[in-house]
Coordinates of C-alpha atoms and ligand atoms in Angstrom, one line a residue:
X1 CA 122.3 148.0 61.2
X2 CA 118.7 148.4 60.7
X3 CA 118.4 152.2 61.5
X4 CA 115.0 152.6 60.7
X5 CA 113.5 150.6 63.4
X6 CA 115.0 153.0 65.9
X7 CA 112.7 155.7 64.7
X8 CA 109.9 154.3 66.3
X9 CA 110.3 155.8 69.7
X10 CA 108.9 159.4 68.7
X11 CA 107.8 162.1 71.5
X12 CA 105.7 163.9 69.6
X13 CA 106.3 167.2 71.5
X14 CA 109.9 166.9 70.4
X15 CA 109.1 165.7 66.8
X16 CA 107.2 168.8 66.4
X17 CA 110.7 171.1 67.5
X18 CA 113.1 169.2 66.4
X19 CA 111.9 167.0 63.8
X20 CA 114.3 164.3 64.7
X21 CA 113.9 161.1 66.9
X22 CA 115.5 160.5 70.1
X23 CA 117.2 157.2 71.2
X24 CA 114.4 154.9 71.7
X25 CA 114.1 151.5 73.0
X26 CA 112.9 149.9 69.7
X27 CA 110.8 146.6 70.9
X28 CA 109.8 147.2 74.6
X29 CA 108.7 151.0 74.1
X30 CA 110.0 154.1 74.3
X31 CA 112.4 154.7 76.7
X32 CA 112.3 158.7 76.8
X33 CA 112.1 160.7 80.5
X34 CA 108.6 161.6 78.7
X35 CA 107.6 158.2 78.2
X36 CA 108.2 156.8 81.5
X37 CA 105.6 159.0 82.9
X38 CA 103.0 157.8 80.9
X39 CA 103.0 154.1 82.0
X40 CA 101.7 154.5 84.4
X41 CA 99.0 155.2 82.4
X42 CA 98.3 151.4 81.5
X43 CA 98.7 150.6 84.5
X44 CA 95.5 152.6 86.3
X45 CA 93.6 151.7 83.2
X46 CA 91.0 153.9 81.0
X47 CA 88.3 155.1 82.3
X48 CA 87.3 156.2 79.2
X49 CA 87.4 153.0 77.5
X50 CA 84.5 152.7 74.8
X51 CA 84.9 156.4 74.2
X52 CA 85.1 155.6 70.0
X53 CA 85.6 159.2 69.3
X54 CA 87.9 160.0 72.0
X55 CA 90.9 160.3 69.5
X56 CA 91.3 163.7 69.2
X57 CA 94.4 164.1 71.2
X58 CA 92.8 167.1 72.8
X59 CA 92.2 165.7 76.2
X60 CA 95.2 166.5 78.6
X61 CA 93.8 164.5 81.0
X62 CA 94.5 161.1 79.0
X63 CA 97.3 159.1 79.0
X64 CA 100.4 160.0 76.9
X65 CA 100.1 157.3 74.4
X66 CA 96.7 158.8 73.8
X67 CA 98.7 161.8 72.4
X68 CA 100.7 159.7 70.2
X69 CA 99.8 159.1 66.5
X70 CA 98.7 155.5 66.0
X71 CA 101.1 153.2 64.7
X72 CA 104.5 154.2 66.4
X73 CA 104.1 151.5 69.0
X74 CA 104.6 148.0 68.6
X75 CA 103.4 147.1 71.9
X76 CA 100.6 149.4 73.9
X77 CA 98.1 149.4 76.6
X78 CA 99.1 146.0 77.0
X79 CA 98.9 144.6 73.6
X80 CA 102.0 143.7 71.8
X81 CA 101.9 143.0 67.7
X82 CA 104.4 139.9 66.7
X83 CA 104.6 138.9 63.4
X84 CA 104.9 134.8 62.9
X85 CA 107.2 133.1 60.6
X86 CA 105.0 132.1 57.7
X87 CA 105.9 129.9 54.6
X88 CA 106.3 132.2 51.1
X89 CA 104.0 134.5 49.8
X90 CA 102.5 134.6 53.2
X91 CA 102.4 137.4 56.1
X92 CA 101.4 136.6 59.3
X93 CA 100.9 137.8 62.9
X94 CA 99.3 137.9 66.2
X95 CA 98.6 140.5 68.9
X96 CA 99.1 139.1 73.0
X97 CA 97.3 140.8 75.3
X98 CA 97.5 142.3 78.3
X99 CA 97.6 138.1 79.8
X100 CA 100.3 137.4 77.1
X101 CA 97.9 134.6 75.3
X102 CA 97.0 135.5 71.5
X103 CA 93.9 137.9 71.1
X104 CA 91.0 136.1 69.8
X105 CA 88.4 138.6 70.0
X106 CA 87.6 141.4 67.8
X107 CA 85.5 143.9 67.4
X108 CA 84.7 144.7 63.8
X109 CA 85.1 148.2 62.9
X110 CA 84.7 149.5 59.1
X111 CA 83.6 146.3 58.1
X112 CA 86.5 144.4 59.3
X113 CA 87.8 142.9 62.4
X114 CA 91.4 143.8 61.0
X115 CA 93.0 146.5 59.1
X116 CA 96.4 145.8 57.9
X117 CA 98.0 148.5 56.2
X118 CA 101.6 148.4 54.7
X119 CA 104.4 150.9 53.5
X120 CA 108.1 151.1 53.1
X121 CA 109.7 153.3 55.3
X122 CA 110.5 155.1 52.5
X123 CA 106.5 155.5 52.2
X124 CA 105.9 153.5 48.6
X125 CA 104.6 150.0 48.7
X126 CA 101.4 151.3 50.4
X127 CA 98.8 148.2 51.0
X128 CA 95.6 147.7 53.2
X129 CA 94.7 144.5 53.1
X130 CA 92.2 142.4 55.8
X131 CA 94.2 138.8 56.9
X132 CA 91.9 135.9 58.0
X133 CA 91.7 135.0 61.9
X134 CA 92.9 131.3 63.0
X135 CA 91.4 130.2 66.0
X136 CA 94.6 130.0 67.7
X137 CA 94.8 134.0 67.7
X138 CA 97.5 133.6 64.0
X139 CA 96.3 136.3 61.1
X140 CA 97.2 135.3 58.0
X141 CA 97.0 137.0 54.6
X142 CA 99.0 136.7 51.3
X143 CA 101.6 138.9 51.5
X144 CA 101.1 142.7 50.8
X145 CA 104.6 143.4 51.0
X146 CA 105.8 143.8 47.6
X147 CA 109.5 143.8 47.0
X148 CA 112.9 144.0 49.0
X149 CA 112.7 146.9 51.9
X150 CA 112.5 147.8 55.2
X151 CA 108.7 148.1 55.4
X152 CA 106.0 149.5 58.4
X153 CA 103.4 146.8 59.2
X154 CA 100.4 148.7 61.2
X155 CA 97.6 146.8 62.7
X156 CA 94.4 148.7 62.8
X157 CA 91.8 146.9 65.2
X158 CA 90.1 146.8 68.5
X159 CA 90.2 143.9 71.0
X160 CA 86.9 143.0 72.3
X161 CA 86.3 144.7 75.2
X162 CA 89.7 147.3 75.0
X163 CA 90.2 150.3 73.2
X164 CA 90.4 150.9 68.9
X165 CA 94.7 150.3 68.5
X166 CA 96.8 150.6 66.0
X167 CA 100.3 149.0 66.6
X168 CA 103.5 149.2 64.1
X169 CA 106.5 147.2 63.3
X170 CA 109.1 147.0 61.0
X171 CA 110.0 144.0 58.9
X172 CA 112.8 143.8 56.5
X173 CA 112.8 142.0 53.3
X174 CA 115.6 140.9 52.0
X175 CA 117.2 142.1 48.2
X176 CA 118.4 145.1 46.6
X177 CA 116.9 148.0 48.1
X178 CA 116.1 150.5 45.6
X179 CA 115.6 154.1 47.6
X180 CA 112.2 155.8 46.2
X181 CA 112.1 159.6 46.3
X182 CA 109.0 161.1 48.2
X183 CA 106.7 162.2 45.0
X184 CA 106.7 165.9 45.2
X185 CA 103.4 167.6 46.8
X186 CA 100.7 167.8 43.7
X187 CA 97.1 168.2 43.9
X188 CA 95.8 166.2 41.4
X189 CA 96.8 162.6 40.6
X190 CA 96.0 159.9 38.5
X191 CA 95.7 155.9 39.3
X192 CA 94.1 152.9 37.1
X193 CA 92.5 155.6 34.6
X194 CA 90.7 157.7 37.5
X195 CA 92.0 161.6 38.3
X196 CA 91.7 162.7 42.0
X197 CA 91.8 166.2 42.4
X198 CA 92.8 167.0 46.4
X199 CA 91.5 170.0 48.1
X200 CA 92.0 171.8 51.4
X201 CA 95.3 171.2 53.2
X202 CA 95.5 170.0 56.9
X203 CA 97.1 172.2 59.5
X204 CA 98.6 171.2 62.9
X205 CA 96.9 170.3 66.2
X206 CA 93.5 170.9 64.0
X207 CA 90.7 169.7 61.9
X208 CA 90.8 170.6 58.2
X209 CA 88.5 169.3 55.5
X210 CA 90.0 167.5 52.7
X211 CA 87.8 166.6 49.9
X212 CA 88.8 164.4 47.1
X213 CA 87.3 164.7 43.8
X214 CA 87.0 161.6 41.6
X215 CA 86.8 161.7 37.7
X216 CA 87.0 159.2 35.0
X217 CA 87.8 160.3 30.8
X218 CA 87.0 164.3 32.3
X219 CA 83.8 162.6 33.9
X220 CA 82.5 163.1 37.4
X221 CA 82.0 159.4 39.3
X222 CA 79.2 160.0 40.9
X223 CA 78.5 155.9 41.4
X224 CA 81.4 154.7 44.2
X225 CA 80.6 151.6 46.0
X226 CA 81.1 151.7 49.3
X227 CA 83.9 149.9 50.7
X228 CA 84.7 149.2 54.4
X229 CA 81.4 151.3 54.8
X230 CA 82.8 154.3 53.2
X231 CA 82.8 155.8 50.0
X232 CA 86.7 156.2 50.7
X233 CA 89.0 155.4 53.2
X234 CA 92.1 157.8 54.0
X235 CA 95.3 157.2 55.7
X236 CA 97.9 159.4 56.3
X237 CA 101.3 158.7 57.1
X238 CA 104.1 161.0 58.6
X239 CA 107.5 161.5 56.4
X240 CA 110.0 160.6 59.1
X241 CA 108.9 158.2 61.7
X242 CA 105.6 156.9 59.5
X243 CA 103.0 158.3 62.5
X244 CA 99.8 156.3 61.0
X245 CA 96.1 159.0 60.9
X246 CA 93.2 156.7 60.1
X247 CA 91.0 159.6 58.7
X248 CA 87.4 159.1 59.4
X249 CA 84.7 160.2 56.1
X250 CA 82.4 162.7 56.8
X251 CA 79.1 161.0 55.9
X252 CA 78.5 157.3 55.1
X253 CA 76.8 155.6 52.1
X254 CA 72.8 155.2 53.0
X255 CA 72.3 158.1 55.2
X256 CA 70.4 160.1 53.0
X257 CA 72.9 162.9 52.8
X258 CA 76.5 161.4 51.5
X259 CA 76.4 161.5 47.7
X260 CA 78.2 158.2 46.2
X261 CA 80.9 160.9 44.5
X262 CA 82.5 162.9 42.9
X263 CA 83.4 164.2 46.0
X264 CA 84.4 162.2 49.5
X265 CA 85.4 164.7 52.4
X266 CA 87.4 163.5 55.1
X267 CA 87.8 165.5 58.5
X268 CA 91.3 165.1 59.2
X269 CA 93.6 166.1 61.9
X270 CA 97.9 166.2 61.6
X271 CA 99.5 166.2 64.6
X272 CA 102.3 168.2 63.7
X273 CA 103.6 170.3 60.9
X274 CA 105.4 167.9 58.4
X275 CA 105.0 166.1 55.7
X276 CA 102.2 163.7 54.9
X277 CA 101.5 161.3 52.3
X278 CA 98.0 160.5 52.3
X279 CA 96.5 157.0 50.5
X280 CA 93.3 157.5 49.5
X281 CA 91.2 153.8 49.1
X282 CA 88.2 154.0 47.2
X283 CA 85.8 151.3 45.1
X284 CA 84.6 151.6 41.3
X285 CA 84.2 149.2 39.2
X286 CA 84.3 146.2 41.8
X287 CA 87.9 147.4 42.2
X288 CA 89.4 149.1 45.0
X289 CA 92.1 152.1 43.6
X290 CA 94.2 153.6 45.7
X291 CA 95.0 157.6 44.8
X292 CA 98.5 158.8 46.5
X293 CA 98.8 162.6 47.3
X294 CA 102.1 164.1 49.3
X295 CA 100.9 167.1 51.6
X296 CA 103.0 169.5 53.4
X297 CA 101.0 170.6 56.6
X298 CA 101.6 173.8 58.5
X299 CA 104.8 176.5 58.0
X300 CA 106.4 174.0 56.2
X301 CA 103.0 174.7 53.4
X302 CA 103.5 178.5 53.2
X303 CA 105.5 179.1 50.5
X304 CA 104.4 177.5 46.9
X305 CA 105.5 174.5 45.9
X306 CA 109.1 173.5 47.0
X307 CA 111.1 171.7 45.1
X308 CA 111.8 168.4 47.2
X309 CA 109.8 168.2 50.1
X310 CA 112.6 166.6 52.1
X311 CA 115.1 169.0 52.1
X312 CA 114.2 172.3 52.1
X313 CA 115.2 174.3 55.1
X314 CA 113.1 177.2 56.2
X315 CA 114.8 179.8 57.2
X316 CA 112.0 181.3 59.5
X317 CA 112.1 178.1 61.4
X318 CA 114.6 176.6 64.0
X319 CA 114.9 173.3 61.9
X320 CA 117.7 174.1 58.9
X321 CA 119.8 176.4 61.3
X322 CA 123.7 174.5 61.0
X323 CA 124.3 173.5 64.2
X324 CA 121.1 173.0 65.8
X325 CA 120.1 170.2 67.5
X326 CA 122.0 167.3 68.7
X327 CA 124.1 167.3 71.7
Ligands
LIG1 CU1 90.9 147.8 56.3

């Protein structure tokens, strides 16, 4: 019924060739030949553990699920997300650990001790909003999901003592589902009266610079508050199977270097070619704003602007060629 939540499962080696998900097993992890050799990664534990920049993806020594994207597992390294029935208006959830009890214990990290971020699998709906922790381990925060859909929940956060984690999982709600088009890739975009202006694209398997370039009535901002200890945060998600990049800023507010705008530069990194929609958060005005940009990253960026993002086959490329794939 719900197809969606069976995209979770991704092998990224294969998402990159084929584009397409294989069976996966949903709630208890992925169940590919791929996968199973990495469990043993939890198991030995990380040696590396408090390694805060370690996310890279470029060590082959690490443990698969350090190659995955964030946000593809619901349960990882030992720590499972579970959302909690909550009365109306509310969202809630807990993460177990590797004991099965509630996590209590947080680091903080950008300001917060949890990042929730939100979108339809259909990537529109996009919220990132910070629940409040009960003592019993229960985050609760009103409701960011706005509107009937199948939506991606990702918890952004690191358990005292573990590793930063981001864990996904899908929850429906219930109504008429109105299917939203991907917005065609643009560079400039507009939100509450502010125009961002995207540069730099991001390629594959490396870091790119993207800057983003605030302006207000043809005016330069040059006065963002920081927010979460930023002047902007960026996430990207992956059309597809909603991969989740937490982009780190280049430069923070106070260092003596990182002007408060027009300009935020972010160092990012895709995993794959594909395409991306990137949520840029940034505060002005004692308002956080959220600019949306869709990005097409690697072959699939060559050629000007195509038409639907979604469809288009590329010739040059094994994906599009009838026949290809499935068995
Ligand atoms: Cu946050």
């Amino acid at each position: 019924m719900n197809t969606a939540t069976k995209l979770s499962g991704f092998t990224l080696g294969l998402a990159a060739v084929f584009g397409t998900a294989y069976g996966v097993g949903q709630l208890t992890g992925p169940v590919t030949p791929a996968a199973e050799t990495r469990h043993d990664n939890t198991e030995t534990g990380h040696t590396g553990g408090g390694n805060e920049a370690g996310h890279t993806g470029a060590d082959h020594t690490a443990g698969a699920t350090d190659h995955l994207p964030g946000g593809l597992l619901v349960s990882d390294r030992g720590y499972t997300l579970q959302p909690v029935t909550a009365p109306a208006g509310e969202f809630a959830f807990r993460i177990t650990g590797p004991d099965g009890q509630p996590v209590t214990r947080y680091d903080v990290a950008h300001d917060k001790r949890m990042h929730l971020i939100v979108a339809r699998r259909d990537l529109s709906g996009f919220r990132h909003v910070h629940p409040e922790l009960a003592t019993d381990g229960t985050w609760r925060v009103a409701s960011p999901l706005a509107g009937p859909g199948v939506w991606r929940a990702f918890a952004d956060f690191t358990p005292t003592g573990g590793e930063p984690l981001t864990l996904g999982v899908d929850v429906t709600v219930p109504g008429e589902l109105v299917e939203r088009p991907l917005p065609t890739p643009v560079t400039s975009t507009t939100v509450d009266g502010y125009t961002v202006i995207l540069s730099g694209a991001p390629q594959p398997g490396r870091t790119s610079q993207l800057t983003l370039t605030i302006s207000r009535d043809g005016k330069p901002v040059t006065d963002l508050q920081p927010y979460l200890g930023a002047y902007g945060h960026l996430v990207a998600l992956r059309q597809g199977d909603l991969a989740y990049l937490h982009v780190h800023p280049e430069g923070a507010p106070g260092d003596g270097r990182t002007p408060a705008g027009p300009a935020v530069s972010f160092a990012a990194e895709v995993p794959t070619a594909g395409t991306y929609r990137l949520f840029l958060d940034f505060r002005h005005g004692d308002a956080v704003h959220t600019a949306e940009f869709t990005v097409l990253a690697g072959d699939q960026a060559a050629p000007a602007p195509q038409a639907p993002a979604t469809t288009a086959p590329t010739p040059d490329a094994g994906h599009g060629v009838p026949g290809h794939g499935h068995n």
